[in-house]
Tab-separated table of C-alpha atoms in Angstrom:
chain	number	residue	atom	x	y	z
A	845	MET	CA	33.170	15.811	-118.088
A	846	ILE	CA	30.552	14.153	-116.078
A	847	ASP	CA	32.634	13.582	-112.891
A	848	LYS	CA	32.787	17.567	-112.667
A	849	ARG	CA	28.922	17.833	-112.328
A	850	LYS	CA	27.551	17.994	-108.614
A	851	ILE	CA	24.557	16.760	-107.646
A	852	VAL	CA	22.540	18.839	-105.221
A	853	TYR	CA	20.205	16.770	-103.140
A	854	LEU	CA	17.375	18.554	-101.686
A	855	GLY	CA	15.680	16.737	-98.507
A	856	PHE	CA	14.390	17.278	-95.296
A	857	ASN	CA	16.392	16.130	-92.063
A	858	SER	CA	20.251	16.159	-91.059
A	859	MET	CA	21.991	13.306	-91.498
A	860	PHE	CA	23.530	13.478	-88.129
A	861	GLY	CA	20.524	12.622	-86.093
A	862	HIS	CA	18.751	9.337	-86.091
A	863	LYS	CA	17.751	8.721	-90.067
A	864	ARG	CA	15.285	6.573	-91.521
A	865	GLY	CA	13.579	6.425	-94.863
A	866	VAL	CA	14.622	9.568	-96.787
A	867	GLU	CA	17.787	10.424	-95.485
A	868	ASN	CA	19.011	6.851	-96.079
A	869	VAL	CA	17.711	6.780	-99.362
A	870	ILE	CA	19.566	10.062	-100.350
A	871	HIS	CA	22.732	8.644	-98.659
A	872	PHE	CA	22.732	5.539	-100.894
A	873	GLN	CA	21.797	7.693	-104.175
A	874	SER	CA	25.074	9.471	-103.373
A	875	GLN	CA	27.113	6.647	-103.445
A	876	ALA	CA	25.879	6.128	-107.073
A	877	SER	CA	26.822	9.385	-107.917
A	878	PRO	CA	29.539	9.987	-110.486
A	879	SER	CA	30.975	12.956	-108.503
A	880	ASN	CA	33.327	11.958	-105.360
A	881	VAL	CA	31.626	15.104	-103.318
A	882	ASN	CA	28.136	16.175	-103.538
A	883	TYR	CA	25.730	18.714	-101.623
A	884	TYR	CA	22.739	17.855	-99.264
A	885	LEU	CA	20.347	20.980	-98.426
A	886	HIS	CA	18.068	20.176	-95.885
A	887	TRP	CA	16.023	21.962	-93.043
A	888	ASP	CA	17.891	22.950	-90.165
A	889	PHE	CA	17.422	25.106	-86.581
A	890	LYS	CA	20.056	27.406	-88.401
A	891	THR	CA	22.087	27.710	-91.642
A	892	SER	CA	25.097	25.212	-91.309
A	893	VAL	CA	27.712	23.368	-93.201
A	894	LYS	CA	28.949	20.048	-92.249
A	895	ARG	CA	30.500	16.930	-93.968
A	896	TYR	CA	28.920	13.598	-94.026
A	897	GLU	CA	30.936	11.136	-96.077
A	898	LYS	CA	30.271	12.144	-99.863
A	899	LEU	CA	28.085	14.640	-98.900
A	900	ILE	CA	28.593	18.471	-97.836
A	901	CYS	CA	25.631	18.772	-95.873
A	902	ILE	CA	23.981	22.582	-95.836
A	903	GLY	CA	21.328	23.265	-93.428
A	904	VAL	CA	18.573	25.511	-94.536
A	905	LYS	CA	17.031	27.562	-91.450
A	906	LYS	CA	13.421	26.922	-91.267
A	907	ASN	CA	11.514	29.896	-91.060
A	908	ARG	CA	9.480	32.263	-93.191
A	909	PHE	CA	12.418	33.220	-95.333
A	910	TRP	CA	13.699	29.779	-96.142
A	911	PHE	CA	13.195	29.771	-99.727
A	912	ILE	CA	15.117	33.112	-99.853
A	913	THR	CA	17.991	31.235	-98.082
A	914	LEU	CA	17.576	28.060	-100.160
A	915	ASN	CA	18.080	30.175	-103.584
A	916	ILE	CA	20.885	32.002	-102.073
A	917	ILE	CA	22.467	28.639	-101.400
A	918	LEU	CA	21.658	27.230	-104.802
A	919	ILE	CA	22.885	30.517	-106.745
A	920	LYS	CA	26.199	30.251	-104.676
A	921	LEU	CA	26.578	26.397	-105.634
A	922	ARG	CA	25.771	27.186	-109.387
A	923	LYS	CA	28.513	30.021	-109.505
A	924	ARG	CA	31.092	27.381	-107.740
A	925	ASN	CA	30.630	24.469	-110.060
A	926	ASP	CA	30.734	24.254	-113.885
A	927	PHE	CA	27.360	22.611	-113.575
A	928	PHE	CA	25.259	21.115	-111.112
A	929	PHE	CA	22.419	18.730	-111.042
A	930	ILE	CA	19.614	18.775	-108.688
A	931	HIS	CA	17.917	15.624	-107.065
A	932	SER	CA	15.022	16.389	-105.007
A	933	HIS	CA	13.232	14.437	-102.469
A	934	ASN	CA	11.411	17.655	-101.174
A	935	PRO	CA	8.341	19.156	-103.068
A	936	LEU	CA	8.270	22.533	-101.538
A	937	MET	CA	12.092	22.992	-102.186
A	938	SER	CA	11.492	21.760	-105.747
A	939	ILE	CA	8.743	23.992	-106.218
A	940	MET	CA	10.328	27.323	-104.816
A	941	SER	CA	13.630	26.958	-105.976
A	942	LEU	CA	15.030	29.225	-109.007
A	943	TYR	CA	16.093	26.233	-110.904
A	944	GLN	CA	14.096	23.379	-112.197
A	945	SER	CA	14.955	19.687	-110.305
A	946	ASN	CA	16.576	17.448	-112.987
A	947	LEU	CA	15.494	14.585	-111.094
A	948	PHE	CA	12.651	14.170	-108.296
A	949	THR	CA	12.080	11.037	-106.094
A	950	VAL	CA	8.671	10.171	-105.267
A	951	HIS	CA	8.149	8.367	-102.005
A	952	ASP	CA	4.422	8.910	-101.328
A	953	ALA	CA	2.399	11.074	-103.885
A	954	LEU	CA	1.348	14.304	-102.285
A	955	TYR	CA	-2.350	14.400	-103.212
A	956	TYR	CA	-2.680	10.736	-102.650
A	957	LEU	CA	-1.452	10.987	-99.030
A	958	THR	CA	-3.251	14.307	-97.940
A	959	ASN	CA	-6.426	12.846	-99.480
A	960	ALA	CA	-6.126	9.480	-97.694
A	961	ARG	CA	-5.727	11.562	-94.346
A	962	GLY	CA	-8.519	13.300	-95.016
A	963	TYR	CA	-6.780	17.025	-95.169
A	964	ARG	CA	-9.488	19.598	-95.780
A	965	LEU	CA	-6.911	21.457	-98.277
A	966	ASN	CA	-6.373	18.402	-100.420
A	967	LYS	CA	-7.157	20.391	-103.734
A	968	PHE	CA	-4.372	22.539	-102.793
A	969	PHE	CA	-2.016	19.694	-102.515
A	970	PHE	CA	-3.602	18.322	-106.124
A	971	LEU	CA	-2.306	21.992	-107.583
A	972	LEU	CA	0.960	21.538	-105.558
A	973	GLU	CA	1.679	18.137	-107.234
A	974	LYS	CA	0.940	19.347	-110.761
A	975	ILE	CA	3.063	22.340	-110.182
A	976	LEU	CA	5.844	19.997	-109.027
A	977	TYR	CA	6.029	17.622	-112.058
A	978	LEU	CA	6.066	20.954	-114.276
A	979	ARG	CA	9.178	22.082	-112.443
A	980	CYS	CA	10.923	18.704	-112.533
A	981	VAL	CA	12.640	16.920	-115.856
A	982	ASN	CA	12.817	13.280	-114.584
A	983	ILE	CA	10.867	11.456	-112.175
A	984	HIS	CA	12.171	8.463	-109.952
A	985	PHE	CA	9.293	6.317	-107.983
A	986	ILE	CA	10.147	3.838	-105.457
A	987	SER	CA	7.437	1.529	-106.558
A	988	ASP	CA	4.794	0.680	-109.159
A	989	TYR	CA	2.311	1.528	-106.624
A	990	ALA	CA	3.948	5.204	-105.978
A	991	LYS	CA	4.058	5.640	-109.584
A	992	LYS	CA	0.046	4.593	-109.669
A	993	MET	CA	-0.865	6.817	-107.095
A	994	SER	CA	0.810	10.056	-108.295
A	995	LEU	CA	-0.747	12.724	-110.579
A	996	TYR	CA	2.237	12.129	-113.369
A	997	ARG	CA	0.702	11.212	-116.384
A	998	LYS	CA	3.542	11.105	-118.894
A	999	LYS	CA	4.773	8.069	-120.693
A	1000	ASN	CA	8.136	8.526	-120.347
A	1001	ASN	CA	10.840	10.393	-118.214
A	1002	PHE	CA	10.245	8.514	-115.116
A	1003	ILE	CA	11.847	5.353	-113.603
A	1004	ILE	CA	11.312	2.797	-110.936
A	1005	ILE	CA	13.973	1.764	-108.734
A	1006	PRO	CA	12.902	0.229	-105.188
A	1007	ASN	CA	14.745	1.118	-101.723
A	1008	THR	CA	17.506	-0.543	-100.086
A	1009	SER	CA	18.556	-1.031	-96.447
A	1010	HIS	CA	21.308	0.545	-94.768
A	1011	PHE	CA	21.799	-2.383	-92.388
A	1012	GLU	CA	24.041	-4.253	-94.685
A	1013	LYS	CA	26.948	-2.378	-93.422
A	1014	TYR	CA	26.400	-3.429	-89.752
A	1015	ASN	CA	27.527	-6.813	-88.182
A	1016	ILE	CA	24.275	-8.765	-88.032
A	1017	ASN	CA	25.630	-11.564	-86.130
A	1018	ASP	CA	26.538	-9.678	-83.072
A	1019	GLU	CA	25.191	-10.761	-79.729
A	1020	LEU	CA	22.031	-9.390	-78.082
A	1021	PRO	CA	22.945	-6.671	-75.658
A	1022	THR	CA	21.656	-7.368	-72.283
A	1023	ASN	CA	19.715	-4.139	-71.722
A	1024	LEU	CA	17.236	-4.782	-74.511
A	1025	ARG	CA	13.617	-5.687	-73.710
A	1026	VAL	CA	14.233	-9.285	-74.922
A	1027	PHE	CA	11.365	-11.566	-76.117
A	1028	LYS	CA	10.039	-14.148	-73.878
A	1029	GLU	CA	11.177	-17.470	-74.062
A	1030	ASP	CA	9.464	-20.331	-75.898
A	1031	VAL	CA	6.818	-18.072	-77.537
A	1032	MET	CA	6.482	-17.065	-81.322
A	1033	LYS	CA	8.593	-14.038	-81.444
A	1034	VAL	CA	6.573	-11.393	-83.775
A	1035	PHE	CA	8.347	-8.020	-84.412
A	1036	THR	CA	6.896	-4.535	-85.986
A	1037	VAL	CA	8.726	-1.671	-86.858
A	1038	ARG	CA	5.943	1.227	-87.683
A	1039	SER	CA	5.631	4.853	-87.148
A	1040	ILE	CA	2.780	4.844	-84.113
A	1041	GLU	CA	-0.082	6.769	-86.195
A	1042	GLU	CA	-3.411	5.747	-87.431
A	1043	ARG	CA	-2.379	4.028	-90.801
A	1044	ALA	CA	-0.029	1.797	-89.078
A	1045	LEU	CA	-2.971	-0.264	-87.783
A	1046	ILE	CA	-1.526	-0.756	-84.046
A	1047	ASN	CA	-5.235	-1.294	-83.048
A	1048	LEU	CA	-5.257	-4.269	-85.430
A	1049	ILE	CA	-2.170	-5.988	-83.492
A	1050	ILE	CA	-3.642	-5.323	-80.127
A	1051	GLU	CA	-6.989	-7.039	-81.327
A	1052	ILE	CA	-4.630	-9.882	-82.198
A	1053	ALA	CA	-2.603	-9.840	-79.079
A	1054	ILE	CA	-6.442	-9.851	-77.117
A	1055	ARG	CA	-7.491	-12.863	-79.328
A	1056	LEU	CA	-4.179	-14.952	-78.735
A	1057	LYS	CA	-3.645	-14.253	-75.316
A	1058	GLU	CA	-3.761	-18.005	-74.356
A	1059	VAL	CA	-1.206	-18.669	-77.262
A	1060	LYS	CA	2.678	-18.648	-76.978
A	1061	ILE	CA	3.267	-15.536	-78.919
A	1062	GLU	CA	4.396	-12.170	-78.366
A	1063	PHE	CA	4.452	-8.731	-80.113
A	1064	LEU	CA	7.103	-6.341	-79.801
A	1065	ILE	CA	6.444	-3.051	-81.558
A	1066	ALA	CA	9.309	-0.381	-82.279
A	1067	GLY	CA	8.685	2.967	-83.378
A	1068	LYS	CA	7.748	6.387	-82.243
A	1069	GLY	CA	4.659	8.801	-83.442
A	1070	PRO	CA	1.514	10.671	-82.558
A	1071	LEU	CA	-0.253	7.665	-81.175
A	1072	LEU	CA	2.394	6.248	-79.040
A	1073	ASP	CA	1.351	7.059	-75.594
A	1074	PHE	CA	-2.383	6.364	-76.480
A	1075	TYR	CA	-1.594	2.607	-77.382
A	1076	GLN	CA	0.923	2.174	-74.331
A	1077	LYS	CA	-1.744	3.391	-72.078
A	1078	ARG	CA	-4.478	0.904	-74.180
A	1079	VAL	CA	-2.314	-2.022	-73.670
A	1080	LYS	CA	-2.032	-1.169	-70.002
A	1081	GLU	CA	-5.582	-0.878	-69.266
A	1082	LEU	CA	-6.178	-4.135	-71.098
A	1083	GLN	CA	-3.236	-5.885	-68.957
A	1084	LEU	CA	-1.755	-7.401	-71.955
A	1085	GLU	CA	1.177	-9.036	-71.134
A	1086	ASN	CA	1.812	-10.381	-74.763
A	1087	VAL	CA	2.390	-7.083	-76.774
A	1088	THR	CA	4.756	-4.234	-76.011
A	1089	LEU	CA	5.145	-0.811	-77.779
A	1090	LEU	CA	8.868	-0.008	-77.257
A	1091	GLY	CA	8.891	3.495	-78.287
A	1092	PHE	CA	12.139	4.732	-80.154
A	1093	VAL	CA	14.652	1.995	-80.827
A	1094	SER	CA	18.007	2.607	-82.202
A	1095	ASP	CA	19.294	1.212	-85.325
A	1096	ASN	CA	21.791	-1.066	-83.167
A	1097	ASP	CA	18.913	-2.418	-81.343
A	1098	LEU	CA	16.571	-2.895	-83.871
A	1099	ILE	CA	19.154	-4.945	-85.779
A	1100	GLN	CA	19.146	-7.410	-82.740
A	1101	TYR	CA	15.161	-7.580	-82.919
A	1102	TYR	CA	15.305	-8.408	-86.577
A	1103	ARG	CA	17.814	-11.103	-85.644
A	1104	ASN	CA	15.825	-12.399	-82.856
A	1105	CYS	CA	12.483	-12.518	-83.713
A	1106	ASP	CA	10.668	-15.300	-85.414
A	1107	LEU	CA	8.348	-13.019	-87.815
A	1108	VAL	CA	8.044	-9.654	-88.910
A	1109	LEU	CA	4.591	-7.978	-89.254
A	1110	ILE	CA	3.850	-4.949	-91.106
A	1111	PRO	CA	0.000	-3.889	-90.987
A	1112	ALA	CA	-0.630	-0.593	-93.142
A	1113	ALA	CA	-3.956	1.100	-94.157
A	1114	TYR	CA	-2.469	3.625	-96.668
A	1115	GLY	CA	0.363	5.594	-97.357
A	1116	GLU	CA	3.108	2.983	-97.705
A	1117	GLY	CA	5.124	3.830	-101.074
A	1118	PHE	CA	7.418	0.966	-100.446
A	1119	GLY	CA	7.686	-0.917	-97.179
A	1120	LEU	CA	11.334	-0.785	-95.733
A	1121	PRO	CA	10.587	-3.174	-92.796
A	1122	ILE	CA	9.707	-5.848	-95.185
A	1123	ILE	CA	13.007	-5.701	-96.913
A	1124	GLU	CA	14.752	-5.428	-93.835
A	1125	GLY	CA	13.337	-8.657	-92.538
A	1126	TYR	CA	14.334	-10.440	-95.652
A	1127	LEU	CA	17.586	-9.013	-94.997
A	1128	PHE	CA	17.931	-11.159	-91.945
A	1129	ASP	CA	16.067	-13.793	-93.538
A	1130	LYS	CA	13.014	-13.716	-91.563
A	1131	PRO	CA	9.284	-14.470	-92.991
A	1132	VAL	CA	6.976	-10.979	-93.349
A	1133	ILE	CA	3.396	-10.901	-93.382
A	1134	SER	CA	1.869	-7.658	-94.023
A	1135	SER	CA	-1.216	-5.930	-95.350
A	1136	ASN	CA	-2.296	-6.702	-98.940
A	1137	ALA	CA	-2.415	-2.664	-99.301
A	1138	CYS	CA	-0.497	0.085	-100.908
A	1139	ALA	CA	3.167	-0.878	-102.305
A	1140	ILE	CA	3.277	-3.996	-100.137
A	1141	PRO	CA	2.102	-6.397	-103.132
A	1142	ASP	CA	4.815	-4.912	-105.196
A	1143	VAL	CA	7.557	-5.809	-102.595
A	1144	ILE	CA	6.597	-9.097	-100.870
A	1145	ILE	CA	8.050	-12.419	-101.662
A	1146	SER	CA	4.813	-14.038	-102.209
A	1147	ASP	CA	1.032	-13.219	-102.107
A	1148	ASP	CA	0.977	-16.005	-99.612
A	1149	PHE	CA	2.046	-13.670	-96.863
A	1150	LEU	CA	-0.563	-11.203	-97.746
A	1151	PHE	CA	-3.319	-10.414	-95.480
A	1152	GLU	CA	-6.516	-8.549	-95.152
A	1153	ASN	CA	-6.778	-5.784	-92.427
A	1154	ASN	CA	-9.037	-8.072	-90.113
A	1155	VAL	CA	-8.344	-10.163	-87.148
A	1156	GLU	CA	-9.376	-13.600	-88.991
A	1157	SER	CA	-7.356	-13.101	-92.037
A	1158	LEU	CA	-4.192	-11.952	-89.828
A	1159	ILE	CA	-4.559	-14.895	-87.562
A	1160	ASP	CA	-4.869	-17.158	-90.669
A	1161	ARG	CA	-1.500	-15.982	-92.058
A	1162	ILE	CA	-0.044	-16.295	-88.695
A	1163	ASP	CA	-1.021	-20.102	-88.837
A	1164	TYR	CA	0.298	-20.327	-92.289
A	1165	LEU	CA	3.696	-19.522	-90.769
A	1166	ARG	CA	3.724	-22.511	-88.805
A	1167	TYR	CA	3.368	-25.044	-91.239
A	1168	LYS	CA	4.750	-23.583	-94.742
A	1169	SER	CA	7.969	-24.628	-96.212
A	1170	LYS	CA	10.944	-21.862	-95.635
A	1171	TYR	CA	11.669	-19.438	-98.363
A	1172	ASN	CA	15.314	-18.216	-98.937
A	1173	TYR	CA	14.052	-14.505	-97.903
A	1174	ARG	CA	17.780	-13.381	-98.019
A	1175	SER	CA	18.635	-14.651	-101.493
A	1176	TYR	CA	15.269	-12.453	-102.452
A	1177	TYR	CA	16.639	-9.360	-100.829
A	1178	ASP	CA	19.961	-9.982	-102.522
A	1179	GLU	CA	18.744	-10.418	-105.917
A	1180	TYR	CA	16.092	-7.308	-105.777
A	1181	PHE	CA	17.055	-5.217	-103.272
A	1182	SER	CA	20.687	-5.142	-102.038
A	1183	ASN	CA	23.070	-2.275	-101.540
A	1184	LYS	CA	24.796	-3.405	-104.610
A	1185	VAL	CA	21.831	-3.755	-106.921
A	1186	ILE	CA	20.274	-0.657	-106.094
A	1187	ILE	CA	23.362	1.597	-106.190
A	1188	SER	CA	24.020	-0.289	-109.584
A	1189	LYS	CA	20.633	1.027	-110.822
A	1190	MET	CA	20.933	4.472	-109.777
A	1191	SER	CA	24.348	4.912	-111.198
A	1192	ARG	CA	22.990	3.687	-114.836
A	1193	LEU	CA	20.371	6.360	-114.330
A	1194	TYR	CA	22.567	9.272	-113.232
A	1195	ASN	CA	24.851	8.548	-116.295
A	1196	GLU	CA	22.160	8.303	-118.705
A	1197	ILE	CA	20.304	11.779	-117.737
A	1198	MET	CA	23.053	13.832	-116.714
A	1199	LEU	CA	24.661	13.174	-120.207
A	1200	ASP	CA	21.517	14.257	-121.910
C-alpha cells in the first residue's frame, strides 16, 4: 500500500534553525506525502534525531566520513520500512548514496550556478551534474528557467512545480512591533529581501538611492551574506539616509516589513531559480518590480514590472508604479503559488511516481 511507503528527504540544514528556501520547500513537500511520518536527512554538527511535525529529522555529521554515515542511516531505514522513496534536494547526497534518488528537486542547476560564479572547477561540476541525473529516476524543477539552465536533456521523467510561501500560516494582519527599524513617514517605502552577495545587485539599489536622494523614497534591505559589512560601510561612507541594510531579519519581522511597504524590489544578476520574495510580495498584495533575468519572468505577474539591470530602467519602473492601475496581486498568488495549489500538485506527483 502506498501509505506504507516512507519518503526520505535529503536536504542541507536543520528544520530547527532559521530556515528559508530549501528547508521550507521540503517542509511543504512532506505535507503532500501519502505517509503520515517521513524522514529528513540533513547536515549537522553531530549525528542526531529529532521530530519536526511530519518529519523525523536525522542529522548527518558533516566530516570527511559523512557519506559512510549517510549510507549506514539509509541502510537502516531501508531495513526498517517495507519500502522507502528518496526525494533529494542535495546533489552530493544523491551522488554518494547507495540507493538511487527516486525524485530530485532542482533549485539552481550545478553547472549553471558555478559557471555563473566563475568557479575554476566548473567543468568538474558539469560532470557532477551529469552523474547526478544518471542517479535520479525523476526530476522536479521549480521553474521553466531552472529546467532550461540544467544539463537534463530527457524529454520525459521531469515535472515543473513552483514554490510556495510558508508565511501563509502567520497572521499577516498583526500590528507592527515598535522595536523594528520602521519606514519613515510620508515616503515611498521600498522593501528588498536578498542574500547580500554579488548576484543580488545591492550596488544597483545604492546607485538608485544616490540618484533619488531628493525624492521621498526609502529603501530597506533585509538579508545577510558575505558582502553585508561591505555595503553597510559603503552606505555610511556615502552618508545615505534613504537606504538601510538591516542584516538578518526574523520571519515575524519580515512579515511586518512586507505588510508595511509600498513596493517590493528584487534585483538579480544570476542564480535566481525561482524568486521567493516575489510571491511573498504578492501574498501581501504588494506590487513587485524585478530584474528581467533568470526565472523571474516565469514568476512575475506581468512584463510591465521587469527592469533591465541599470539605473535608468529601474527608475522608469519605479515611476511606472506611481501611475499604474492596481493589479490584484493576492489573487495571482492564490491561483498559482498558494500552499493549497502547490501541495495538491506535489501530492498528485507522489501518487503517480510512487505507484509506478
